[in-house]
Short mmCIF file of C-alpha atoms and ligand atoms in Angstrom, two decimals:
data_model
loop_
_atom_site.label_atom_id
_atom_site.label_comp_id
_atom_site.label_asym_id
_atom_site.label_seq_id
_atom_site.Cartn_x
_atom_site.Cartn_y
_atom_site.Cartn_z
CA UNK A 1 26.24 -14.91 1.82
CA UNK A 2 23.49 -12.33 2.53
CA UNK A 3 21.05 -12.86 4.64
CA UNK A 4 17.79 -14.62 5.12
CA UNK A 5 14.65 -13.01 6.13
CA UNK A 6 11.22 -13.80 6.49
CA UNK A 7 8.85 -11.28 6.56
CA UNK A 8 5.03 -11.12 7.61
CA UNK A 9 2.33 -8.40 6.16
CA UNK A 10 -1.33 -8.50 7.44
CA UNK A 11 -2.02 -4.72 8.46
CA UNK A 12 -5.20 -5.20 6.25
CA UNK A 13 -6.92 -7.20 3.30
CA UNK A 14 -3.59 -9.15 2.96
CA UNK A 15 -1.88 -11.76 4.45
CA UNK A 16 1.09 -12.40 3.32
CA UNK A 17 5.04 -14.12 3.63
CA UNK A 18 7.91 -13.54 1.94
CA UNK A 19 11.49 -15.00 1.93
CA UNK A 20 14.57 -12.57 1.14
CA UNK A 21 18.37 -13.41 0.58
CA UNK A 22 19.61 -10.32 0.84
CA UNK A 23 17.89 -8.13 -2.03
CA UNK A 24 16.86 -11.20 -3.82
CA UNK A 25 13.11 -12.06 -3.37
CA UNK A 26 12.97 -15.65 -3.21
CA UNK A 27 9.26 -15.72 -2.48
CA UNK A 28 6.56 -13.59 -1.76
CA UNK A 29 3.01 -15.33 -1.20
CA UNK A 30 -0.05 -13.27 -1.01
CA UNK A 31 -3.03 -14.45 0.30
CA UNK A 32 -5.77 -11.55 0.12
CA UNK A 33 -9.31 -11.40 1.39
CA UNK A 34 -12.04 -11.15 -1.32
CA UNK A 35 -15.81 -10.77 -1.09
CA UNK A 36 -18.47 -11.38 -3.52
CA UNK A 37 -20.90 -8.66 -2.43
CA UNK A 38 -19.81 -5.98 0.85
CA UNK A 39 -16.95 -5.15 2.43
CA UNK A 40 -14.41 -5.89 4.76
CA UNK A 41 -15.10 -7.09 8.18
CA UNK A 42 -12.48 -7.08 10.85
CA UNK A 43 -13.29 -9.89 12.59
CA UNK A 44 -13.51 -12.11 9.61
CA UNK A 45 -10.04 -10.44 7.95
CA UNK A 46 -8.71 -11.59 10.69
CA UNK A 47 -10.30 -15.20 10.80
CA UNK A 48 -9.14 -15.27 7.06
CA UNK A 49 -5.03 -14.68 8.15
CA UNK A 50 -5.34 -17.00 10.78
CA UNK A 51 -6.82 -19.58 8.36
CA UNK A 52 -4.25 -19.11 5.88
CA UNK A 53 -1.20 -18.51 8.13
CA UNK A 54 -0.30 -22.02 7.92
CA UNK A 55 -0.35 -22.72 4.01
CA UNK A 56 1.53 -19.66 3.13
CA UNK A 57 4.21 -20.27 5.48
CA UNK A 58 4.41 -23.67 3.91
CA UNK A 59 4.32 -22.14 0.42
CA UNK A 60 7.28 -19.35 0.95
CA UNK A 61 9.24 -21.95 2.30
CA UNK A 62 8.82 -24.21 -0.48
CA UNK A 63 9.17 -21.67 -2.98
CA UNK A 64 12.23 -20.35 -1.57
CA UNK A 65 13.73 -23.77 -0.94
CA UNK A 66 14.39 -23.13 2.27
CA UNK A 67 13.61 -24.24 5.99
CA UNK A 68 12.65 -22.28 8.69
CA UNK A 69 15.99 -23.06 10.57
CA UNK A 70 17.89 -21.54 8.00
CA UNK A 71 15.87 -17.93 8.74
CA UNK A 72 18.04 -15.10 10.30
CA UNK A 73 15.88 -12.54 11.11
CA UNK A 74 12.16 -12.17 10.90
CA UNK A 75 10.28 -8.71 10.08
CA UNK A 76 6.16 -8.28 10.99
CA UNK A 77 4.22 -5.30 9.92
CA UNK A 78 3.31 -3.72 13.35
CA UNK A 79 1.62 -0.60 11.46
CA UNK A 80 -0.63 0.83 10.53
CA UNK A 81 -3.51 -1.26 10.01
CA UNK A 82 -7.06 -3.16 11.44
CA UNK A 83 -5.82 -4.28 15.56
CA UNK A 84 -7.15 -7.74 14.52
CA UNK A 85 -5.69 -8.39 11.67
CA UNK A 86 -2.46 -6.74 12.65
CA UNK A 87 -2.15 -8.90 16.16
CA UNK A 88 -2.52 -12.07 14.06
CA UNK A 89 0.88 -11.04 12.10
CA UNK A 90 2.71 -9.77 15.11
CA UNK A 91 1.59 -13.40 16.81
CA UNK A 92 2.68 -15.44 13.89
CA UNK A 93 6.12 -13.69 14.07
CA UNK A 94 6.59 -13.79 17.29
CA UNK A 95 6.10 -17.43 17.99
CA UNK A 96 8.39 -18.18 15.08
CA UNK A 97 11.19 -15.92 16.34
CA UNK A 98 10.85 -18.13 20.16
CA UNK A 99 11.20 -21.00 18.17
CA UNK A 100 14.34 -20.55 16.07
CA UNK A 101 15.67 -17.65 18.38
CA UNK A 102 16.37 -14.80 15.52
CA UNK A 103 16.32 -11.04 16.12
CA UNK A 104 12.44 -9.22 14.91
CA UNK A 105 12.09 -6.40 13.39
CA UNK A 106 8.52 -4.55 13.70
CA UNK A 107 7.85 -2.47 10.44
CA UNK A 108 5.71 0.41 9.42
CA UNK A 109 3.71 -0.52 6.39
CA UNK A 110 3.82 2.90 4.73
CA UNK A 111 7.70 2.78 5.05
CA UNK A 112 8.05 -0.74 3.84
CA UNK A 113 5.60 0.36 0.51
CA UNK A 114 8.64 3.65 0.11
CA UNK A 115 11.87 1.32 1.06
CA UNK A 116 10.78 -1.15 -1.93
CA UNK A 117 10.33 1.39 -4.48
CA UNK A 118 13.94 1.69 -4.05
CA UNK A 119 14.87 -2.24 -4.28
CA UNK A 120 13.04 -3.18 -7.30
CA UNK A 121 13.54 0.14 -8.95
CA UNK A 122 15.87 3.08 -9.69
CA UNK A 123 14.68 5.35 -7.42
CA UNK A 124 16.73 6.95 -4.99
CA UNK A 125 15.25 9.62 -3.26
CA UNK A 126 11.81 9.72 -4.24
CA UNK A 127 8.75 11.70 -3.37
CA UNK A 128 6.05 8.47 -3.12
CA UNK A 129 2.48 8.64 -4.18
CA UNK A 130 1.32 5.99 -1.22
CA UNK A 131 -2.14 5.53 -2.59
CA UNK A 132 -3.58 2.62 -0.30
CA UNK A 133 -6.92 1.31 0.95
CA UNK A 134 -6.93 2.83 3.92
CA UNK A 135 -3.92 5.29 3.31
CA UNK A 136 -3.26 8.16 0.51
CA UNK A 137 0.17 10.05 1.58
CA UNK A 138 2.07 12.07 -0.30
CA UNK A 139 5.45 10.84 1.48
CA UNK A 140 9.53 12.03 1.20
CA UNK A 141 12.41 11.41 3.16
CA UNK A 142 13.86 14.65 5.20
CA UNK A 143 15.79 15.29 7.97
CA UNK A 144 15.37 11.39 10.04
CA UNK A 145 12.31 10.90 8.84
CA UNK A 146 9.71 10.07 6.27
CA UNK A 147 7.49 13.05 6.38
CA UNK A 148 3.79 13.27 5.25
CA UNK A 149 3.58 16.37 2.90
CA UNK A 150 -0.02 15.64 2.02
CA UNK A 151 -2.63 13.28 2.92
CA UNK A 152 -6.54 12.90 2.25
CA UNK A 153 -8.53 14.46 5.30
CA UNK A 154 -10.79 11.67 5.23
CA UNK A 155 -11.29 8.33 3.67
CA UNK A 156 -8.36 6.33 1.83
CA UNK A 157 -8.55 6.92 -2.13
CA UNK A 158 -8.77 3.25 -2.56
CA UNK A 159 -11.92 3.31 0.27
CA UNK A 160 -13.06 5.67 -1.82
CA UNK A 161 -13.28 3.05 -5.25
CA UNK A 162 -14.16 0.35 -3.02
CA UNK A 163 -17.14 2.03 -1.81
CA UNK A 164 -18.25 3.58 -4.96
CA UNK A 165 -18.01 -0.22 -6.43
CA UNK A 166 -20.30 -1.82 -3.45
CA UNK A 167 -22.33 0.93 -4.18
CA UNK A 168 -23.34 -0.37 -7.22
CA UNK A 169 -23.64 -3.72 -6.02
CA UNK A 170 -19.47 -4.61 -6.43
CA UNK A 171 -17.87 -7.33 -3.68
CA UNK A 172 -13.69 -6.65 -2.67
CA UNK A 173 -12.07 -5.07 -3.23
CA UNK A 174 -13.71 -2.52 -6.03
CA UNK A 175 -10.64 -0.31 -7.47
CA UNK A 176 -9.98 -3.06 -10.43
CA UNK A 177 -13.85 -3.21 -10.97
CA UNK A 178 -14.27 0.75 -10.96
CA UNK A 179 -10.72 0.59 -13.49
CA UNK A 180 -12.53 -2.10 -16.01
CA UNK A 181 -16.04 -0.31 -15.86
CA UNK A 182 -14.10 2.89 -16.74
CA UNK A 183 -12.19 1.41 -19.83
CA UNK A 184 -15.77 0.47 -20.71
CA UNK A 185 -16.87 3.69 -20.61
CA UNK A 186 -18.58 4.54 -24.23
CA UNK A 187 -17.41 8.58 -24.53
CA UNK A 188 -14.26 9.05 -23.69
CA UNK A 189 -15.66 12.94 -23.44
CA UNK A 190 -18.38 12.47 -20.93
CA UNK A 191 -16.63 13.46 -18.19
CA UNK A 192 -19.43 13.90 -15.02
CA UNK A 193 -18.77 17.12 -13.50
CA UNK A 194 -17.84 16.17 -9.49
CA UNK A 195 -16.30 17.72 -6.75
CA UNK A 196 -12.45 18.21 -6.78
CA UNK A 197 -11.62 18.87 -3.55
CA UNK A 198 -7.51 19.54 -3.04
CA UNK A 199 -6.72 21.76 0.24
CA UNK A 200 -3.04 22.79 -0.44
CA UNK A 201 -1.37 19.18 -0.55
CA UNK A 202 -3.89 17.37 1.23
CA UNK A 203 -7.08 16.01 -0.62
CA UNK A 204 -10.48 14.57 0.17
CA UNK A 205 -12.93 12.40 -1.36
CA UNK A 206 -15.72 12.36 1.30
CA UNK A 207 -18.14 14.61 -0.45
CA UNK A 208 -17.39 13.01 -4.36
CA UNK A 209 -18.13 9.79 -2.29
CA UNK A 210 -21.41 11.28 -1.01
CA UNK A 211 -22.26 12.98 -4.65
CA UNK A 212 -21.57 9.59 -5.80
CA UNK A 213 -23.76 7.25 -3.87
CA UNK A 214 -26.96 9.78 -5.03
CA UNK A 215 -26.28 9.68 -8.62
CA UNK A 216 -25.84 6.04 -8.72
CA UNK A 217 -29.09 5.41 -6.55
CA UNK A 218 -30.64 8.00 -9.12
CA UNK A 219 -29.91 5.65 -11.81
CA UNK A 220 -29.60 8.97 -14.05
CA UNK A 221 -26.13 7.78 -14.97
CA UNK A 222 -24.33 5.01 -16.90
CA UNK A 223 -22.05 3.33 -14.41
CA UNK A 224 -19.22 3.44 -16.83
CA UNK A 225 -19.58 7.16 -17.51
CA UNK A 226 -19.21 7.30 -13.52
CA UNK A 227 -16.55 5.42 -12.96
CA UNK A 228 -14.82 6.69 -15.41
CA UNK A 229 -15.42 10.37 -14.22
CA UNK A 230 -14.70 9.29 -10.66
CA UNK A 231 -10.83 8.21 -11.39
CA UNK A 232 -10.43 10.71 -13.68
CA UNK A 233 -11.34 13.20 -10.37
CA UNK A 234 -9.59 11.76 -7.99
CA UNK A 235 -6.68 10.74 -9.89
CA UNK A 236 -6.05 14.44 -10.79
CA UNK A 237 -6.56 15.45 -7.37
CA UNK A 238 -3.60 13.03 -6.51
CA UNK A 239 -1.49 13.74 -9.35
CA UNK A 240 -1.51 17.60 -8.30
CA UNK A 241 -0.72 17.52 -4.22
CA UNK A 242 2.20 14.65 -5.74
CA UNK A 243 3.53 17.51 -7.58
CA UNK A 244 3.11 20.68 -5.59
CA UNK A 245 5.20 18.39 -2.96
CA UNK A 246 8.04 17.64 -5.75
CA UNK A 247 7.83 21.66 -6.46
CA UNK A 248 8.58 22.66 -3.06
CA UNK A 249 10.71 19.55 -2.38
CA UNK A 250 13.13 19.77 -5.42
CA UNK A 251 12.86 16.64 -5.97
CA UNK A 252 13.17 14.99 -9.21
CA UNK A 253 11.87 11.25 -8.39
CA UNK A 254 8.14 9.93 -8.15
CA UNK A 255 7.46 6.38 -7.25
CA UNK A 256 4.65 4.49 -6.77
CA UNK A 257 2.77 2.41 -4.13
CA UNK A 258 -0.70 0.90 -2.79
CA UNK A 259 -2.44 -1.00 -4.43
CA UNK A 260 -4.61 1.97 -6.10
CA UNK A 261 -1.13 2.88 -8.11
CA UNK A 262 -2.22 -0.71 -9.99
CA UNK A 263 -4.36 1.98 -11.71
CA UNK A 264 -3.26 2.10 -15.96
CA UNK A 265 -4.83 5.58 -15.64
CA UNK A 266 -3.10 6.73 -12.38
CA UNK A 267 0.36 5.60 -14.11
CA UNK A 268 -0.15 7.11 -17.09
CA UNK A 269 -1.15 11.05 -15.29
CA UNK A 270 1.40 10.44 -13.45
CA UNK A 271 3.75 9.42 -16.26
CA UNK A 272 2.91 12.61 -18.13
CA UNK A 273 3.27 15.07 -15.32
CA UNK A 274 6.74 13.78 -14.59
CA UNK A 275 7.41 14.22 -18.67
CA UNK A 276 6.22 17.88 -18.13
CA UNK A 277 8.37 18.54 -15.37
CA UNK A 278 11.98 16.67 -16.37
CA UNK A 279 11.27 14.15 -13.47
CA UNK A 280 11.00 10.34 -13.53
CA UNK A 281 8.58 7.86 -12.66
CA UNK A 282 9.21 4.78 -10.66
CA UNK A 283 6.62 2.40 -10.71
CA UNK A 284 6.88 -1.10 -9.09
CA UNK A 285 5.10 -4.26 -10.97
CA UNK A 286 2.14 -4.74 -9.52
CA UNK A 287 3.39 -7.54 -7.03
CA UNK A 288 5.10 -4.74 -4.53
CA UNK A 289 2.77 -1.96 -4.98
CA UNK A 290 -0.03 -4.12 -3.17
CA UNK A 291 0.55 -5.01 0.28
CA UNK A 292 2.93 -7.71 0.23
CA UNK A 293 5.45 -8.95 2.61
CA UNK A 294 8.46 -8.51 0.40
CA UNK A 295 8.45 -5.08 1.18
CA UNK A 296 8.16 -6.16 5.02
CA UNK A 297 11.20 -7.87 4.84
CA UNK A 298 13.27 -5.77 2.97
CA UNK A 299 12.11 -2.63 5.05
CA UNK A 300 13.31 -5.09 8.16
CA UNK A 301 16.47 -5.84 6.65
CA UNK A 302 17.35 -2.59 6.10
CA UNK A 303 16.23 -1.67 9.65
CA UNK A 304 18.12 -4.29 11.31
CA UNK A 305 21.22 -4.24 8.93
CA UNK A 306 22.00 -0.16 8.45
CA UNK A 307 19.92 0.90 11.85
CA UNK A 308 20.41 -1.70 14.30
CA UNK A 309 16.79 -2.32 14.90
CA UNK A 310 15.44 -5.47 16.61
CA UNK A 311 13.16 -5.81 19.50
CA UNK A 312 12.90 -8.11 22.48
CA UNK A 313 9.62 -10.94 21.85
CA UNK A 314 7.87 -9.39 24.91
CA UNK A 315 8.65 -5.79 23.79
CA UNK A 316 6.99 -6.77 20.14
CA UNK A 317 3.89 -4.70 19.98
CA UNK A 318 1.15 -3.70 17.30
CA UNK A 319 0.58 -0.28 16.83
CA UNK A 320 -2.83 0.18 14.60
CA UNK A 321 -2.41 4.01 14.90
CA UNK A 322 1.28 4.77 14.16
CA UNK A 323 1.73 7.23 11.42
CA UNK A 324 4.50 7.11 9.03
CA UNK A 325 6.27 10.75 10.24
CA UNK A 326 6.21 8.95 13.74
CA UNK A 327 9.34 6.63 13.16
CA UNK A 328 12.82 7.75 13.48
CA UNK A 329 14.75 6.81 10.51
CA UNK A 330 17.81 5.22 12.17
CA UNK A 331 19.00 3.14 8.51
CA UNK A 332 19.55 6.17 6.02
CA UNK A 333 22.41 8.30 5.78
P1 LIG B 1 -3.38 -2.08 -0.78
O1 LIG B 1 -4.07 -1.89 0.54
O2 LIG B 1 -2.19 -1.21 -0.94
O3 LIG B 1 -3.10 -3.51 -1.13
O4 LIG B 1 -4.44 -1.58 -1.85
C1 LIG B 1 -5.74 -2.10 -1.86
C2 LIG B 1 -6.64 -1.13 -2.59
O5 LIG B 1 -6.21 -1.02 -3.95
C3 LIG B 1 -8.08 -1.56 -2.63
O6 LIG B 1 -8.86 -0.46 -2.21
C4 LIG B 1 -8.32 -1.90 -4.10
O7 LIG B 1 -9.63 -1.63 -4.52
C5 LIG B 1 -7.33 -1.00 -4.79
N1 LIG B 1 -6.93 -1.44 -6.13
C6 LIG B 1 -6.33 -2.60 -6.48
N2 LIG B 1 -6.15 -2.66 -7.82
C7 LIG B 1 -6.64 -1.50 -8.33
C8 LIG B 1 -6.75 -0.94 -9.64
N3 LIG B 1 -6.33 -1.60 -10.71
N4 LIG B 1 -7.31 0.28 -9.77
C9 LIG B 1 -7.74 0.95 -8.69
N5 LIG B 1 -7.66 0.49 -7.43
C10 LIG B 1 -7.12 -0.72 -7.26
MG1 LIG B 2 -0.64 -0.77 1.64
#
């Protein structure tokens, strides 16, 4: 019978456990920080995962119908992410791999939101749009590793909504506020003209976040005309570095991930450049492309099971920095 894993996410916004038999996800609880007004603080993401660390361990297990004994290896996302929300992941797992004595697996977050593409789709070998909170890469596997081909030069694209939404008075996280206020938006045709700022593959949304935060102090605007001119922006810009890299890539696959890629609107550009150029789109439900731990897992799994991967409890570190081109791709062929 395949084995069991348990696998911990809280690089971020999100903690989370899952429980995997193999490639079947028997449960994959979410617990995500949310504000009413402002953003996110470290200190109190971090309170948050240590507050809920107890109840979703008690959920996956229940929903997977399982008991901790029964767990065979245990995966932790050790990167990238906030130090003090990533240390309270890396404890959790740690503790719980002293207590039953099972190998762990320390996974980077970028790679685990690429390796699911691949479970709970099609895709194979995939050029992923990684659009994040904190992290836009344009990502593809070549030569041992999962290189960056394009990346924004400043904020995260998903920063970028959630800022533009507490700007206008929005709590956490803002992208799904920004994505209703745009659907709202009366004229389809009034796009606001904004800056569109793509430097070969990378991209950048400091000064459209800047440009933004005048007009909507201004008030010479309708919010709905600007959010819907801001994802239509920034979306493009994303769409076109994700296909220059399948251009000079040959590569025929796009997939999806972060929780921006939620975004009807981001699917659907995406959708149609793929249609123009005889490629396909993969796009996970909405459950994987957020930060998750089923993806931790399964990245572990694969780590453990095709690349030998495991580290010692004392060796089991958290590295906030890491960046995705920085790990050596021992489980692919
Ligand atoms: P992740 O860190 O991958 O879980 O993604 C979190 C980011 O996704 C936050 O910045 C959210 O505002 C953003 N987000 C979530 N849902 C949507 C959506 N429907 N449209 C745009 N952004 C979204
Ligand atoms: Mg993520």
């Amino acid at each position: 019978m395949a084995l069991l894993v348990l696998g911990i996410e809280s690089t971020a916004h999100t903690f989370g456990v899952a429980i995997l038999r193999g490639r079947d996800v028997l449960a994959n609880v979410r617990r995500p920080y949310v504000t009413q007004k402002g953003g996110m603080v470290p200190v109190k993401v971090a309170q948050h995962h240590e507050e809920e660390y107890e109840g979703a361990m008690r959920e996956a297990l229940g929903k997977a119908c399982v008991r901790l004994e029964d767990i065979r290896l245990i995966a932790y996302s050790n990167a990238p992410g906030l130090g003090h929300a990533l240390r309270i992941g890396a404890a959790a797992a740690k503790s719980l791999a002293l207590r039953i004595g099972v190998p762990l697996v320390p996974v980077n977050h970028a790679i685990a939101h690429l390796e699911v593409a691949a479970l709970v789709t099609r895709a194979r070998d995939p050029v992923l749009l990684y659009c994040s909170g904190a992290n836009t890469q344009v990502i593809a596997y070549d030569a041992g590793r999962y290189r960056v081909f394009g990346e924004t030069l400043d904020v995260g694209v998903g920063n970028f909504l959630d800022t533009l939404a507490r700007n206008m008075g929005m709590g956490f996280p803002g992208g799904p506020a920004i994505e209703r206020l745009a659907l709202d938006a009366p004229r389809k045709d009034a796009l606001v003209p904004l800056p569109y700022a793509v430097k070969g593959m990378d991209v950048s949304f400091a000064g459209l976040e800047t440009r933004l935060k005048r007009m909507v102090e201004d008030g010479t605007h309708d919010a709905r005309d600007l959010a819907f001119s801001a994802q239509e922006h920034v979306f493009a810009m994303l769409v076109e570095a994700a296909e220059r890299a399948m251009a000079h890539l040959g590569k025929s696959e796009l997939a999806l991930g972060g929780g921006v890629a939620c975004n009807r609107r981001l699917q659907e550009m995406c959708r149609i450049m793929c249609e123009e150029r005889g490629a396909t789109l993969f796009c996970p439900a909405n459950e994987f492309l957020v930060d998750n731990a089923a993806m931790i897992a399964w990245a572990g799994l694969l780590m453990h099971e095709k690349g030998g991967i495991a580290v010692a409890v004392e060796d089991a570190t958290i590295r906030p920095y890491e960046r995705t081109d920085e790990v050596e791709v021992t489980w692919r062929q």
